[in-house]
Tab-separated table of C-alpha atoms and ligand atoms in Angstrom:
chain	number	residue	atom	x	y	z
A	1	MET	CA	59.097	182.652	163.343
A	2	GLU	CA	57.718	183.061	166.814
A	3	VAL	CA	58.190	180.921	169.859
A	4	PHE	CA	56.476	180.629	173.301
A	5	ARG	CA	58.370	181.006	176.473
A	6	ILE	CA	56.309	179.491	179.339
A	7	ARG	CA	57.249	179.590	182.993
A	8	GLY	CA	55.367	176.731	184.678
A	9	GLY	CA	53.816	176.627	188.156
A	10	ALA	CA	50.970	179.171	188.004
A	11	SER	CA	47.521	177.770	188.798
A	12	LEU	CA	45.094	178.930	186.141
A	13	ARG	CA	42.040	180.713	187.448
A	14	GLY	CA	39.190	182.658	185.909
A	15	GLU	CA	36.941	182.628	182.933
A	16	VAL	CA	37.568	182.046	179.292
A	17	ARG	CA	35.220	181.999	176.318
A	18	ALA	CA	35.037	178.988	173.924
A	19	SER	CA	35.627	180.151	170.329
A	20	GLY	CA	33.794	178.839	167.333
A	21	SER	CA	34.881	175.440	166.027
A	22	LYS	CA	37.697	175.319	163.506
A	23	ASN	CA	36.536	172.040	162.094
A	24	ALA	CA	32.988	173.199	161.698
A	25	THR	CA	34.066	176.511	160.123
A	26	LEU	CA	36.192	175.102	157.347
A	27	PRO	CA	33.431	172.996	155.746
A	28	ALA	CA	30.832	175.766	156.369
A	29	PHE	CA	33.079	178.128	154.257
A	30	ALA	CA	33.300	175.417	151.539
A	31	ALA	CA	29.478	174.951	151.634
A	32	ALA	CA	28.972	178.610	150.756
A	33	LEU	CA	30.207	177.621	147.237
A	34	LEU	CA	26.967	175.696	146.772
A	35	THR	CA	24.953	178.822	146.129
A	36	ALA	CA	25.328	182.072	144.208
A	37	GLU	CA	23.614	183.924	147.138
A	38	PRO	CA	25.461	185.342	150.125
A	39	CYS	CA	25.993	183.139	153.189
A	40	ILE	CA	26.667	184.857	156.507
A	41	ILE	CA	28.674	182.698	158.818
A	42	GLU	CA	28.912	183.761	162.517
A	43	ASN	CA	31.074	182.806	165.518
A	44	VAL	CA	33.994	182.086	163.130
A	45	PRO	CA	37.299	181.818	165.015
A	46	GLU	CA	40.250	184.034	164.069
A	47	LEU	CA	42.699	181.362	162.939
A	48	SER	CA	45.291	180.999	160.200
A	49	ASP	CA	43.372	177.955	158.804
A	50	VAL	CA	40.223	180.099	158.391
A	51	ARG	CA	42.350	182.666	156.524
A	52	PHE	CA	43.732	179.949	154.265
A	53	MET	CA	40.229	178.782	153.464
A	54	ALA	CA	39.082	182.355	152.793
A	55	ASP	CA	42.053	182.778	150.444
A	56	ILE	CA	41.154	179.610	148.520
A	57	LEU	CA	37.586	180.741	148.135
A	58	VAL	CA	38.699	184.067	146.776
A	59	HIS	CA	40.976	182.203	144.314
A	60	LEU	CA	37.945	180.194	143.220
A	61	GLY	CA	36.100	183.452	142.486
A	62	ALA	CA	34.078	183.999	145.582
A	63	GLU	CA	33.771	187.293	147.447
A	64	VAL	CA	34.808	186.824	151.115
A	65	GLU	CA	34.261	189.663	153.443
A	66	LYS	CA	34.801	189.948	157.258
A	67	LEU	CA	31.739	191.938	158.507
A	68	GLY	CA	32.878	192.193	162.089
A	69	PRO	CA	34.283	190.049	164.907
A	70	GLY	CA	33.576	186.455	164.031
A	71	SER	CA	31.104	187.326	161.241
A	72	TRP	CA	31.971	186.635	157.660
A	73	LYS	CA	30.062	186.867	154.359
A	74	VAL	CA	30.820	184.575	151.519
A	75	THR	CA	29.215	185.215	148.139
A	76	ALA	CA	30.101	182.745	145.412
A	77	ALA	CA	28.267	184.348	142.390
A	78	GLU	CA	30.867	182.896	140.087
A	79	VAL	CA	33.005	179.848	140.923
A	80	SER	CA	35.989	178.277	139.161
A	81	PRO	CA	36.476	174.535	139.520
A	82	GLN	CA	40.280	174.708	140.095
A	83	ALA	CA	42.046	174.783	143.483
A	84	PRO	CA	45.787	174.701	142.892
A	85	TYR	CA	48.542	172.922	144.955
A	86	GLU	CA	50.143	176.098	146.223
A	87	LEU	CA	46.992	176.934	148.151
A	88	VAL	CA	45.728	173.467	148.960
A	89	ARG	CA	49.058	172.196	150.387
A	90	LYS	CA	48.851	174.725	153.257
A	91	MET	CA	45.810	173.021	154.660
A	92	ARG	CA	44.564	169.375	154.290
A	93	ALA	CA	40.970	170.436	155.064
A	94	SER	CA	40.821	172.125	151.634
A	95	VAL	CA	39.938	168.625	150.335
A	96	CYS	CA	36.439	169.382	151.489
A	97	LEU	CA	36.102	171.739	148.434
A	98	LEU	CA	35.610	168.673	146.234
A	99	GLY	CA	31.965	168.075	147.305
A	100	PRO	CA	30.716	171.680	146.837
A	101	LEU	CA	32.498	172.075	143.488
A	102	VAL	CA	30.997	168.837	142.214
A	103	GLY	CA	27.543	169.764	143.504
A	104	ARG	CA	27.630	173.344	142.092
A	105	LEU	CA	29.693	172.911	138.900
A	106	ARG	CA	29.556	169.236	138.128
A	107	GLN	CA	33.326	169.342	137.854
A	108	ALA	CA	36.372	169.924	140.075
A	109	ARG	CA	40.125	169.951	139.942
A	110	VAL	CA	41.622	170.077	143.411
A	111	ALA	CA	45.238	169.331	144.176
A	112	LEU	CA	45.739	166.307	146.389
A	113	PRO	CA	46.819	167.381	149.870
A	114	GLY	CA	50.339	166.252	150.627
A	115	GLY	CA	51.674	164.296	153.587
A	116	CYS	CA	50.768	164.985	157.178
A	117	VAL	CA	52.641	164.346	160.393
A	118	ILE	CA	49.747	162.720	162.223
A	119	GLY	CA	49.481	159.790	159.757
A	120	GLN	CA	48.853	158.772	156.228
A	121	ARG	CA	45.447	160.398	155.796
A	122	PRO	CA	44.313	159.010	152.490
A	123	ILE	CA	41.244	160.274	150.689
A	124	ASP	CA	40.160	156.948	149.091
A	125	LEU	CA	36.796	157.018	150.961
A	126	HIS	CA	36.019	160.553	149.672
A	127	LEU	CA	36.678	159.376	146.136
A	128	LYS	CA	34.684	156.139	146.602
A	129	ALA	CA	31.757	158.224	147.694
A	130	LEU	CA	31.943	160.593	144.812
A	131	ARG	CA	32.249	157.742	142.339
A	132	ALA	CA	29.178	156.131	143.869
A	133	LEU	CA	27.401	159.448	143.233
A	134	GLY	CA	28.105	159.218	139.590
A	135	CYS	CA	31.427	161.130	139.327
A	136	GLU	CA	34.294	160.169	137.026
A	137	VAL	CA	37.397	160.540	139.155
A	138	GLU	CA	40.996	160.569	137.926
A	139	VAL	CA	44.246	161.614	139.563
A	140	GLU	CA	46.286	163.704	137.073
A	141	ALA	CA	49.652	165.328	137.868
A	142	GLY	CA	48.857	165.424	141.646
A	143	ASP	CA	45.323	166.789	141.183
A	144	VAL	CA	41.989	165.093	141.719
A	145	VAL	CA	40.085	165.640	138.532
A	146	ILE	CA	36.332	165.059	138.608
A	147	GLN	CA	33.662	165.171	135.879
A	148	ALA	CA	30.213	164.841	137.318
A	149	LYS	CA	27.754	165.406	134.513
A	150	GLY	CA	25.883	162.320	135.638
A	151	LEU	CA	25.748	163.240	139.367
A	152	HIS	CA	22.949	161.295	140.971
A	153	GLY	CA	21.706	160.072	144.385
A	154	ALA	CA	23.038	156.660	145.527
A	155	SER	CA	23.301	154.342	148.522
A	156	LEU	CA	26.883	154.288	149.770
A	157	PHE	CA	28.869	153.097	152.743
A	158	LEU	CA	31.636	155.299	154.141
A	159	GLY	CA	33.312	153.029	156.710
A	160	GLY	CA	37.017	152.412	156.377
A	161	ARG	CA	39.848	150.704	158.357
A	162	HIS	CA	39.806	153.422	160.992
A	163	GLY	CA	36.062	153.951	161.188
A	164	THR	CA	34.226	156.547	159.120
A	165	THR	CA	35.658	159.795	157.710
A	166	VAL	CA	34.645	163.250	158.838
A	167	THR	CA	35.683	165.321	155.870
A	168	GLY	CA	34.747	162.468	153.548
A	169	THR	CA	31.218	162.626	155.001
A	170	ALA	CA	31.234	166.477	154.445
A	171	ASN	CA	32.228	165.959	150.800
A	172	ALA	CA	29.609	163.229	150.184
A	173	LEU	CA	26.932	165.351	151.825
A	174	MET	CA	27.832	168.565	149.872
A	175	ALA	CA	27.737	166.669	146.505
A	176	ALA	CA	24.519	164.742	147.379
A	177	VAL	CA	22.460	167.823	148.380
A	178	LEU	CA	22.456	168.899	144.704
A	179	ALA	CA	22.425	165.394	143.149
A	180	PRO	CA	19.105	164.362	141.610
A	181	GLY	CA	17.448	161.530	143.549
A	182	THR	CA	17.916	160.066	147.078
A	183	THR	CA	21.233	159.381	148.720
A	184	HIS	CA	21.673	157.070	151.699
A	185	LEU	CA	25.006	157.803	153.387
A	186	GLU	CA	25.706	154.849	155.659
A	187	SER	CA	28.449	154.757	158.233
A	188	ALA	CA	28.472	158.542	157.887
A	189	ALA	CA	30.467	160.472	160.560
A	190	CYS	CA	28.198	162.068	163.194
A	191	GLU	CA	30.708	164.371	164.754
A	192	PRO	CA	29.058	167.615	166.003
A	193	GLU	CA	30.880	169.443	163.156
A	194	ILE	CA	29.006	167.270	160.634
A	195	THR	CA	25.737	167.957	162.369
A	196	ASP	CA	26.510	171.619	162.190
A	197	LEU	CA	27.177	171.365	158.469
A	198	CYS	CA	23.863	169.521	158.006
A	199	GLN	CA	22.191	172.464	159.835
A	200	MET	CA	23.819	175.012	157.527
A	201	LEU	CA	22.928	173.044	154.450
A	202	SER	CA	19.330	172.683	155.652
A	203	ALA	CA	19.193	176.458	156.199
A	204	MET	CA	20.299	176.730	152.600
A	205	GLY	CA	17.335	174.607	151.472
A	206	ALA	CA	18.877	171.102	151.485
A	207	GLN	CA	16.696	168.105	152.389
A	208	ILE	CA	18.610	166.002	154.913
A	209	GLU	CA	17.046	163.439	157.201
A	210	HIS	CA	18.413	161.783	160.360
A	211	THR	CA	20.899	164.563	161.020
A	212	GLY	CA	23.250	163.555	163.823
A	213	SER	CA	23.109	159.866	162.979
A	214	HIS	CA	25.354	157.419	161.105
A	215	HIS	CA	22.759	157.066	158.310
A	216	LEU	CA	22.006	160.344	156.547
A	217	VAL	CA	19.298	160.387	153.930
A	218	ILE	CA	19.496	163.207	151.397
A	219	GLN	CA	16.925	164.160	148.740
A	220	GLY	CA	18.759	166.215	146.109
A	221	VAL	CA	17.311	169.601	145.290
A	222	GLU	CA	17.832	171.768	142.180
A	223	SER	CA	19.435	174.685	143.936
A	224	LEU	CA	20.347	176.141	147.242
A	225	LYS	CA	19.892	179.604	148.660
A	226	GLY	CA	21.985	181.858	150.902
A	227	CYS	CA	21.722	181.626	154.711
A	228	ARG	CA	22.822	182.902	158.062
A	229	HIS	CA	24.559	180.237	160.140
A	230	ARG	CA	26.211	180.273	163.616
A	231	ILE	CA	29.127	177.918	164.101
A	232	ILE	CA	29.129	175.629	167.108
A	233	PRO	CA	31.631	176.161	169.963
A	234	ASP	CA	34.959	174.368	169.590
A	235	ARG	CA	34.685	171.206	171.690
A	236	ILE	CA	38.433	170.474	171.375
A	237	GLU	CA	39.346	173.953	172.584
A	238	VAL	CA	36.943	173.545	175.583
A	239	GLY	CA	38.470	170.166	176.425
A	240	THR	CA	41.982	171.676	176.224
A	241	TYR	CA	41.052	174.451	178.727
A	242	CYS	CA	39.471	171.865	181.113
A	243	ILE	CA	42.808	169.986	181.129
A	244	ALA	CA	44.738	173.291	181.538
A	245	SER	CA	42.711	173.955	184.614
A	246	ALA	CA	43.381	170.437	186.065
A	247	ILE	CA	47.048	170.130	185.133
A	248	THR	CA	47.748	173.455	186.910
A	249	LYS	CA	45.499	172.552	189.900
A	250	GLY	CA	43.520	175.610	188.923
A	251	ASP	CA	39.903	176.678	188.764
A	252	VAL	CA	38.905	177.597	185.259
A	253	LYS	CA	35.369	178.264	183.898
A	254	VAL	CA	34.727	178.020	180.191
A	255	VAL	CA	31.734	180.029	178.982
A	256	ASP	CA	29.785	179.240	175.799
A	257	ALA	CA	30.899	175.565	175.864
A	258	GLU	CA	28.544	173.046	174.355
A	259	VAL	CA	28.762	170.352	176.969
A	260	SER	CA	26.590	167.871	175.116
A	261	HIS	CA	29.399	167.489	172.619
A	262	LEU	CA	31.875	166.302	175.273
A	263	GLY	CA	30.286	163.207	176.845
A	264	ALA	CA	33.159	160.764	176.320
A	265	PHE	CA	35.716	163.418	177.363
A	266	PHE	CA	33.891	164.098	180.666
A	267	ASP	CA	33.561	160.392	181.278
A	268	LYS	CA	37.310	159.740	180.977
A	269	MET	CA	38.363	162.891	182.668
A	270	LYS	CA	36.187	162.120	185.682
A	271	GLU	CA	38.054	158.822	185.878
A	272	ALA	CA	41.242	160.911	185.828
A	273	GLY	CA	40.138	162.846	188.895
A	274	LEU	CA	38.643	165.943	187.305
A	275	ASN	CA	35.408	167.508	188.691
A	276	PHE	CA	33.126	169.347	186.318
A	277	GLU	CA	30.328	171.727	187.358
A	278	GLU	CA	28.035	173.409	184.911
A	279	ARG	CA	26.265	176.527	186.084
A	280	GLU	CA	24.817	179.519	184.432
A	281	GLY	CA	26.347	178.803	181.048
A	282	ALA	CA	29.848	178.202	182.515
A	283	LEU	CA	31.689	174.922	182.684
A	284	ARG	CA	33.994	174.818	185.713
A	285	THR	CA	36.868	172.290	186.044
A	286	ARG	CA	38.842	171.432	189.220
A	287	VAL	CA	40.852	168.447	190.312
A	288	HIS	CA	39.144	166.250	192.870
A	289	PRO	CA	40.629	166.818	196.392
A	290	ASP	CA	42.085	163.275	196.160
A	291	GLY	CA	44.188	164.339	193.139
A	292	LEU	CA	44.658	162.864	189.697
A	293	ARG	CA	44.236	159.219	188.883
A	294	PRO	CA	45.662	157.122	186.006
A	295	ILE	CA	43.419	156.483	183.051
A	296	GLU	CA	42.742	154.191	180.095
A	297	VAL	CA	41.640	156.092	177.034
A	298	THR	CA	40.809	154.840	173.527
A	299	THR	CA	40.140	157.317	170.806
A	300	LEU	CA	37.239	156.590	168.514
A	301	PRO	CA	35.022	158.461	166.082
A	302	TYR	CA	32.214	160.421	167.750
A	303	PRO	CA	30.617	159.823	170.203
A	304	GLY	CA	33.848	158.117	171.347
A	305	TYR	CA	36.758	159.929	172.942
A	306	PRO	CA	38.138	162.341	170.318
A	307	THR	CA	41.599	161.808	168.846
A	308	ASP	CA	41.992	165.592	168.932
A	309	LEU	CA	42.127	165.430	172.771
A	310	GLN	CA	44.479	162.464	173.059
A	311	ALA	CA	47.744	164.364	173.226
A	312	GLN	CA	46.342	166.737	175.934
A	313	ALA	CA	45.151	163.701	178.007
A	314	CYS	CA	48.691	162.246	177.594
A	315	ALA	CA	50.209	165.421	179.160
A	316	LEU	CA	47.752	165.155	182.053
A	317	ALA	CA	48.455	161.389	182.556
A	318	CYS	CA	52.161	162.180	183.044
A	319	LEU	CA	51.213	163.702	186.438
A	320	ALA	CA	48.845	160.942	187.626
A	321	PRO	CA	50.311	158.670	190.293
A	322	GLY	CA	50.521	155.468	188.206
A	323	PRO	CA	50.490	154.098	184.673
A	324	SER	CA	47.942	155.288	182.045
A	325	LEU	CA	47.194	153.759	178.631
A	326	LEU	CA	46.196	155.871	175.658
A	327	THR	CA	45.212	153.947	172.562
A	328	GLU	CA	44.740	155.520	169.113
A	329	ARG	CA	42.110	153.983	166.974
A	330	VAL	CA	41.681	156.926	164.595
A	331	TYR	CA	45.317	157.920	163.739
A	332	PRO	CA	47.500	154.948	164.805
A	333	ASN	CA	50.705	157.002	164.792
A	334	ARG	CA	49.553	160.194	166.327
A	335	PHE	CA	52.123	160.305	169.160
A	336	MET	CA	54.555	163.071	168.079
A	337	HIS	CA	54.110	164.725	171.466
A	338	VAL	CA	55.596	161.678	173.196
A	339	PRO	CA	59.339	162.248	172.580
A	340	GLU	CA	58.923	166.043	173.370
A	341	LEU	CA	57.129	165.282	176.536
A	342	GLY	CA	60.035	162.965	177.261
A	343	ARG	CA	62.373	165.931	177.055
A	344	MET	CA	60.363	167.502	179.841
A	345	GLY	CA	60.755	164.486	182.165
A	346	ALA	CA	57.761	162.305	181.193
A	347	GLU	CA	58.310	158.541	180.872
A	348	ILE	CA	56.211	157.247	178.017
A	349	GLY	CA	56.621	154.134	175.984
A	350	ILE	CA	54.793	153.313	172.651
A	351	GLU	CA	53.548	149.795	172.163
A	352	GLY	CA	51.815	149.490	168.787
A	353	THR	CA	49.016	152.065	168.843
A	354	THR	CA	49.139	152.599	172.612
A	355	ALA	CA	51.144	155.045	174.573
A	356	ILE	CA	52.007	153.748	178.047
A	357	VAL	CA	52.498	156.624	180.392
A	358	LYS	CA	54.389	155.748	183.543
A	359	GLY	CA	52.922	158.603	185.543
A	360	GLY	CA	54.223	160.333	188.699
A	361	ALA	CA	56.499	162.546	186.594
A	362	LYS	CA	57.986	165.735	187.858
A	363	LEU	CA	57.971	167.746	184.668
A	364	HIS	CA	60.667	170.298	184.061
A	365	GLY	CA	60.988	173.050	181.485
A	366	ALA	CA	62.990	172.276	178.305
A	367	PRO	CA	63.286	173.484	174.716
A	368	VAL	CA	60.708	171.516	172.654
A	369	MET	CA	59.353	171.405	169.155
A	370	ALA	CA	55.668	171.584	168.163
A	371	SER	CA	54.828	169.039	165.415
A	372	ASP	CA	51.098	169.414	164.801
A	373	LEU	CA	48.216	171.288	166.387
A	374	ARG	CA	47.115	169.022	169.166
A	375	ALA	CA	50.676	167.754	170.002
A	376	SER	CA	51.645	171.441	170.359
A	377	ALA	CA	48.704	172.026	172.709
A	378	ALA	CA	49.890	169.070	174.810
A	379	LEU	CA	53.406	170.708	175.104
A	380	VAL	CA	51.853	173.963	176.262
A	381	LEU	CA	49.833	172.134	178.951
A	382	ALA	CA	52.861	170.281	180.086
A	383	ALA	CA	54.857	173.484	180.174
A	384	LEU	CA	52.259	175.095	182.383
A	385	ALA	CA	52.660	172.284	184.969
A	386	ALA	CA	56.469	172.055	184.608
A	387	GLU	CA	59.069	173.505	186.898
A	388	GLY	CA	61.055	176.155	185.250
A	389	GLU	CA	61.005	177.539	181.672
A	390	THR	CA	59.891	175.844	178.485
A	391	TRP	CA	60.511	177.222	174.970
A	392	ILE	CA	58.211	175.920	172.313
A	393	GLN	CA	59.165	176.331	168.646
A	394	ARG	CA	56.964	176.142	165.579
A	395	ILE	CA	53.977	177.569	167.393
A	396	TYR	CA	52.318	178.441	164.051
A	397	HIS	CA	50.732	175.012	164.472
A	398	LEU	CA	48.804	176.417	167.427
A	399	ASP	CA	47.750	179.593	165.525
A	400	ARG	CA	46.001	177.251	162.990
A	401	GLY	CA	43.543	175.946	165.554
A	402	TYR	CA	43.487	177.827	168.887
A	403	GLU	CA	42.160	181.405	168.760
A	404	GLN	CA	44.365	183.693	170.849
A	405	PHE	CA	45.771	180.776	172.831
A	406	ASP	CA	48.506	182.706	174.578
A	407	GLU	CA	46.180	185.675	175.300
A	408	LYS	CA	43.523	183.466	176.704
A	409	LEU	CA	45.983	181.563	178.856
A	410	ARG	CA	47.543	184.785	180.085
A	411	SER	CA	44.081	186.071	181.129
A	412	LEU	CA	43.863	183.026	183.332
A	413	GLY	CA	47.217	183.767	184.976
A	414	ALA	CA	49.609	181.646	182.871
A	415	GLU	CA	53.145	182.999	182.369
A	416	ILE	CA	53.298	182.670	178.578
A	417	GLU	CA	54.974	185.012	176.186
A	418	ARG	CA	55.076	185.027	172.405
A	419	LEU	CA	58.580	186.084	171.358
A	420	PRO	CA	60.566	186.170	168.124
A	421	ALA	CA	62.742	183.028	167.697
A	422	GLU	CA	65.850	185.174	168.058
A	423	ALA	CA	64.925	185.778	171.707
A	424	MET	CA	65.679	182.121	172.578
A	425	PRO	CA	69.014	181.211	173.990
A	426	GLU	CA	71.234	180.616	170.962
A	427	SER	CA	71.845	176.946	171.816
A	428	PHE	CA	68.102	176.244	171.452
A	429	GLN	CA	67.779	177.885	168.035
A	430	ILE	CA	67.306	175.629	165.020
A	431	PRO	CA	68.550	176.844	161.609
A	432	GLN	CA	65.701	177.985	159.361
A	433	SER	CA	66.712	175.367	156.737
A	434	GLU	CA	65.975	172.593	159.322
A	435	LEU	CA	62.500	173.815	160.072
A	436	ILE	CA	59.942	171.805	158.177
A	437	THR	CA	56.530	173.395	157.751
A	438	SER	CA	53.604	171.041	157.460
B	1	LIG	N1	40.734	157.703	156.298
B	1	LIG	C1	40.911	156.798	155.314
B	1	LIG	N2	40.413	157.061	154.077
B	1	LIG	C2	39.787	158.267	153.780
B	1	LIG	C3	39.672	159.235	154.797
B	1	LIG	C4	40.159	158.908	156.073
B	1	LIG	O1	41.420	155.635	155.567
B	1	LIG	O2	39.476	158.498	152.634
B	1	LIG	C5	41.193	157.434	157.625
B	1	LIG	C6	42.226	158.370	158.137
B	1	LIG	O3	43.548	158.094	157.641
B	1	LIG	C7	42.109	158.311	159.641
B	1	LIG	C8	40.585	158.073	159.807
B	1	LIG	O4	40.171	157.511	158.545
B	1	LIG	O5	42.828	157.204	160.150
B	1	LIG	C9	39.804	159.265	160.183
B	1	LIG	O6	40.060	160.302	159.251
B	1	LIG	P1	38.987	161.471	158.881
B	1	LIG	O7	38.802	161.452	157.459
B	1	LIG	O8	37.766	161.290	159.764
B	1	LIG	O9	39.752	162.797	159.320
B	1	LIG	P2	39.650	164.202	158.611
B	1	LIG	O10	38.268	164.345	158.216
B	1	LIG	O11	40.735	164.314	157.611
B	1	LIG	C10	38.983	165.494	160.708
B	1	LIG	C11	39.530	166.717	161.487
B	1	LIG	C12	40.740	166.243	162.246
B	1	LIG	C13	40.339	165.108	163.247
B	1	LIG	C14	39.655	163.983	162.431
B	1	LIG	C15	39.201	162.844	163.271
B	1	LIG	C16	38.917	168.574	160.112
B	1	LIG	C17	39.366	169.624	159.229
B	1	LIG	N3	39.845	167.740	160.603
B	1	LIG	O12	39.979	165.108	159.867
B	1	LIG	O13	41.151	167.335	163.019
B	1	LIG	O14	41.425	164.622	163.901
B	1	LIG	O15	38.569	164.477	161.665
B	1	LIG	O16	38.188	163.356	164.145
B	1	LIG	O17	37.857	168.446	160.394
B	1	LIG	C18	42.688	168.736	164.180
B	1	LIG	O18	41.745	169.549	164.372
B	1	LIG	O19	43.748	168.825	164.809
B	1	LIG	C19	42.511	167.601	163.270
B	1	LIG	C20	43.536	166.876	162.826
């Protein structure tokens, strides 16, 4: 187990490159199962979640080869329909194998992903969509078992209690591209990661109309071919570095960012007192000379403010001079960062699905515990702004989703070290038996 030791106070300055998007890469790897021909996927971030997905594809019979930095080749000449629990449980996103297995093999047996700290995360909408496409779906001994001999196009609605579903849309799309007939996917997710998937599928020969909208129309084709596809930049990583710049009163430029994916984020962060400048392919973030301001943020499906940047905004709001409100509409309970930020001096209450941040905090270093990817990022941001030393445990969460997070932050001047857990003061150490991995 490794930990981060962060000494706060340094203003981050310099340039950092946006990596490829984790949440676009995972379905892209799964999509490669839809053809027997090789798919070359570029701008793939070096992350443990990508490794997990590669391992699962290998288990399913695909050849997965890293050709060079960020460049991977997946060839699924033969595919088995079974993804077992010991692989699937490591990563919820492996549920997006259902669609491609159904499309390619007309059958699938994929273990149900287990619990998740950010909320309940059911897959009822995925299964509803697959049933509408003609699949027989059962849950047997913890596995989703699908027979799809009669796979066909259909009109289906993907909206649920918390809006649409991103991975559910990916599954429905990947089954529909090889389903005979026309499919209308209404209330489809239109996150940039879904649009990226549509682009890869189109390059493979799929017929998809109205890409980027909530109503995708798919004409099923008989087979797909290999392709070369470049993954979009990670908008959540970009947003995280923008906040890192602001929270440390720094001056950071992110290169290779796709600013058109961050409209709602820019809107809210401008209200929070951040200035953005885009020049020569670099996105520069500084705090307005008048300083930070309190904000009201509500997370929503795209193009709304992303839930994956809520925890980071919460860390920033701790320093604004007045109360901020952060409301979760995507994952009502996604506030695990709140008690840990409290250990660093923040005053935050939770009222239903809203975090009420008192603001004006003087953050101080503390030993804290990472709970999920974005909550962990919020702790790193708070630690960069805090006085003194913060130790963050369970940083494997960060390695799932931020490529070289510590190296990149160090290159901007952050005092952050990756150390073995034993390097922590003994009183901070938690016995291995009490560490829950999720
Ligand atoms: N939902 C249902 N039923 C379903 C599916 C979802 O009720 O069948 C609910 C969920 O419980 C949640 C909401 O709908 O309240 C949205 O869930 P969605 O299915 O859209 O989430 P996801 O596809 O499982 C992806 C990202 C998440 C990101 C969400 C929302 C990937 C691999 N994961 O999850 O990313 O938070 O969309 O934008 O793409 C992260 O990167 O840290 C992360 C958690």
